[in-house]
PDB file of C-alpha atoms in Angstrom:
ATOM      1  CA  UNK A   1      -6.959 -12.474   2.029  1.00 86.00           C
ATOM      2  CA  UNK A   2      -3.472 -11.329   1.722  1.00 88.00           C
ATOM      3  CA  UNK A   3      -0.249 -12.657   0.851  1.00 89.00           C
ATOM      4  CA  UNK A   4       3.391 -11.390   0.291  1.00 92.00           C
ATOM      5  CA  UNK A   5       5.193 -11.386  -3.075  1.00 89.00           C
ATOM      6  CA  UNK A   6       7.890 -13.499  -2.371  1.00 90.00           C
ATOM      7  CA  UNK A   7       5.769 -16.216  -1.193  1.00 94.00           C
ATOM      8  CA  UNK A   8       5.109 -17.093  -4.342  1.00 92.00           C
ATOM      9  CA  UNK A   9       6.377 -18.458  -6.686  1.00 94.00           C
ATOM     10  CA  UNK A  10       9.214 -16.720  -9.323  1.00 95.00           C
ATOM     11  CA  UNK A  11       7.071 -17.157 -12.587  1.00 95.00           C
ATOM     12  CA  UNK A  12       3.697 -16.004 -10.249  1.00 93.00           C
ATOM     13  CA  UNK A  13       5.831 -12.917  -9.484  1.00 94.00           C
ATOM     14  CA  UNK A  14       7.372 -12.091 -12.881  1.00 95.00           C
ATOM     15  CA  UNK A  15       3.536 -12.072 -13.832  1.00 94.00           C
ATOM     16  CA  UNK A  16       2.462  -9.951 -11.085  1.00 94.00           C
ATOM     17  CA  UNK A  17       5.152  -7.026 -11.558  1.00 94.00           C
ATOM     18  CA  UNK A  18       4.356  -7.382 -15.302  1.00 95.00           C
ATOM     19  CA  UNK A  19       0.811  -6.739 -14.223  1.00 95.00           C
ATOM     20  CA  UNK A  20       1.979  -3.614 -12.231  1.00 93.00           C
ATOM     21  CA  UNK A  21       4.404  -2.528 -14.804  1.00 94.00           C
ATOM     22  CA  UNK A  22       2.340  -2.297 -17.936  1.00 95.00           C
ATOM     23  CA  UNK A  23      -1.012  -1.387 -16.185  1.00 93.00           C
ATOM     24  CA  UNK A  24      -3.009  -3.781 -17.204  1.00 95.00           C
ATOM     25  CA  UNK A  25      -5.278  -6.842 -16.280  1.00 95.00           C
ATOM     26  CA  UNK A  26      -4.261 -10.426 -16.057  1.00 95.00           C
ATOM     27  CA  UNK A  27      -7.150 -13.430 -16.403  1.00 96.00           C
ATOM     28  CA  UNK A  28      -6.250 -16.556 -14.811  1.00 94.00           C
ATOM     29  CA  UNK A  29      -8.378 -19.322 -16.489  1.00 96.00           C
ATOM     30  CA  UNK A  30      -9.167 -22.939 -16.605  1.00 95.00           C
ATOM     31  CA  UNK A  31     -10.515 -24.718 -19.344  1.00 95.00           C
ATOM     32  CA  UNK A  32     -11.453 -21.296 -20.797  1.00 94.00           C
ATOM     33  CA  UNK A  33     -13.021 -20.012 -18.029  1.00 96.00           C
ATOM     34  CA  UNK A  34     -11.992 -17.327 -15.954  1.00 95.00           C
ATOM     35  CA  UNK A  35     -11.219 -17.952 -12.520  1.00 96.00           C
ATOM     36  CA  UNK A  36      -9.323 -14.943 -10.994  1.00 94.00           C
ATOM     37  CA  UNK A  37      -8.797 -11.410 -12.441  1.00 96.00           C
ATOM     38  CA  UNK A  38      -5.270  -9.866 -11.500  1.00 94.00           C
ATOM     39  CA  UNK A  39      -5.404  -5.975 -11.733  1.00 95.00           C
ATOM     40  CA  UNK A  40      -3.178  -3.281 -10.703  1.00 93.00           C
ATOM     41  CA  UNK A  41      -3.749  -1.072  -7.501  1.00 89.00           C
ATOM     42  CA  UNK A  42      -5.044   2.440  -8.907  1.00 84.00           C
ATOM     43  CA  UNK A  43      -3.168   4.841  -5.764  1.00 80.00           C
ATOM     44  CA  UNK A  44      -5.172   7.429  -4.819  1.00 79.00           C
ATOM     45  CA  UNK A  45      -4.663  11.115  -5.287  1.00 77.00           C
ATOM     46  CA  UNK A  46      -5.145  13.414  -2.562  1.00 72.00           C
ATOM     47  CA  UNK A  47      -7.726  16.407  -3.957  1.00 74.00           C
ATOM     48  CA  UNK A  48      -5.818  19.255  -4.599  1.00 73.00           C
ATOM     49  CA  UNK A  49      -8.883  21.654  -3.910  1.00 77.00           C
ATOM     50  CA  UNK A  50      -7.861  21.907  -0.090  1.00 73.00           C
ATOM     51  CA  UNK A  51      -5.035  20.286  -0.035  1.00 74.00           C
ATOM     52  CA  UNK A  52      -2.934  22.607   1.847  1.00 75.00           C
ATOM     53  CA  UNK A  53      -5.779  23.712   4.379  1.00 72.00           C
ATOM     54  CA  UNK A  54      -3.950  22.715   7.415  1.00 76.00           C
ATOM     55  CA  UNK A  55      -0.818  24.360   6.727  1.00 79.00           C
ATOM     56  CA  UNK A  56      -2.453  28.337   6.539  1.00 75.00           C
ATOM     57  CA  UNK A  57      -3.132  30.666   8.874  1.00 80.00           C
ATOM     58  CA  UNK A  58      -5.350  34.109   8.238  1.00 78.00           C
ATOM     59  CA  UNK A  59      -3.965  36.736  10.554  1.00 80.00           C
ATOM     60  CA  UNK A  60      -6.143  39.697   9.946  1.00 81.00           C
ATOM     61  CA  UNK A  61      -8.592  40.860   7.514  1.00 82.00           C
ATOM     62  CA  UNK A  62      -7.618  39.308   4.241  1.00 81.00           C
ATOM     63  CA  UNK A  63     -11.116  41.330   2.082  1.00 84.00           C
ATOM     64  CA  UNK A  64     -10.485  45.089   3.064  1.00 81.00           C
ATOM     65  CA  UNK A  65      -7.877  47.090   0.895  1.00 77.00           C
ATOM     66  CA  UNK A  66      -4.217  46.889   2.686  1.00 77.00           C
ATOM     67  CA  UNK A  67      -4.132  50.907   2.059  1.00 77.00           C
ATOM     68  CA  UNK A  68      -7.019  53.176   2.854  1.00 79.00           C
ATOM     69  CA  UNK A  69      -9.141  54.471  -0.542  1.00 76.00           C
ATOM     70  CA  UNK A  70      -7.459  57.850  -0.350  1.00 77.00           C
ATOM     71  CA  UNK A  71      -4.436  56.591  -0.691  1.00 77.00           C
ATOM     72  CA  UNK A  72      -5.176  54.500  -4.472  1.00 74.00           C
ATOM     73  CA  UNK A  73      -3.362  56.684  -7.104  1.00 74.00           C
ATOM     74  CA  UNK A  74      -6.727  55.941  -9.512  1.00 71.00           C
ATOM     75  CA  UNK A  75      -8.818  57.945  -6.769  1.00 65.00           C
ATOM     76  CA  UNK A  76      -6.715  61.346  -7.104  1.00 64.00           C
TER      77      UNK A  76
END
């Protein structure tokens, strides 16, 4: 079921962004009870492992030296 905000009414939405705003849970009751449990909507992070995996692309070797070993200064 889904509705829009501004179909209801302006206390229902002062208690709703209130909800968003401070992050935490509101309990709708009757007679004690609770009926309904209004939470805010946790957004999800993208991973950043991976994140950028679309967006590289490996041209040549990238594990053998960019120089050839008899060119390191610690070899002479």
């Amino acid at each position: 079921m889904e509705i829009c905000l501004n179909q209801l009414s302006n206390e229902v939405q002062k208690l709703i962004t209130n909800v968003k705003l401070s992050n935490q849970t509101l309990t709708i009751t009757e007679d004690g009870i609770p009926l309904v449990i209004i939470s805010p909507m946790i957004e999800k992070k993208r991973p950043s492992f991976g994140c950028m995996g679309d967006s590289l692309n490996i041209l040549e070797d990238i594990v053998s030296p960019v120089v050839s070993e008899s060119d390191w200064e610690a070899n002479q």
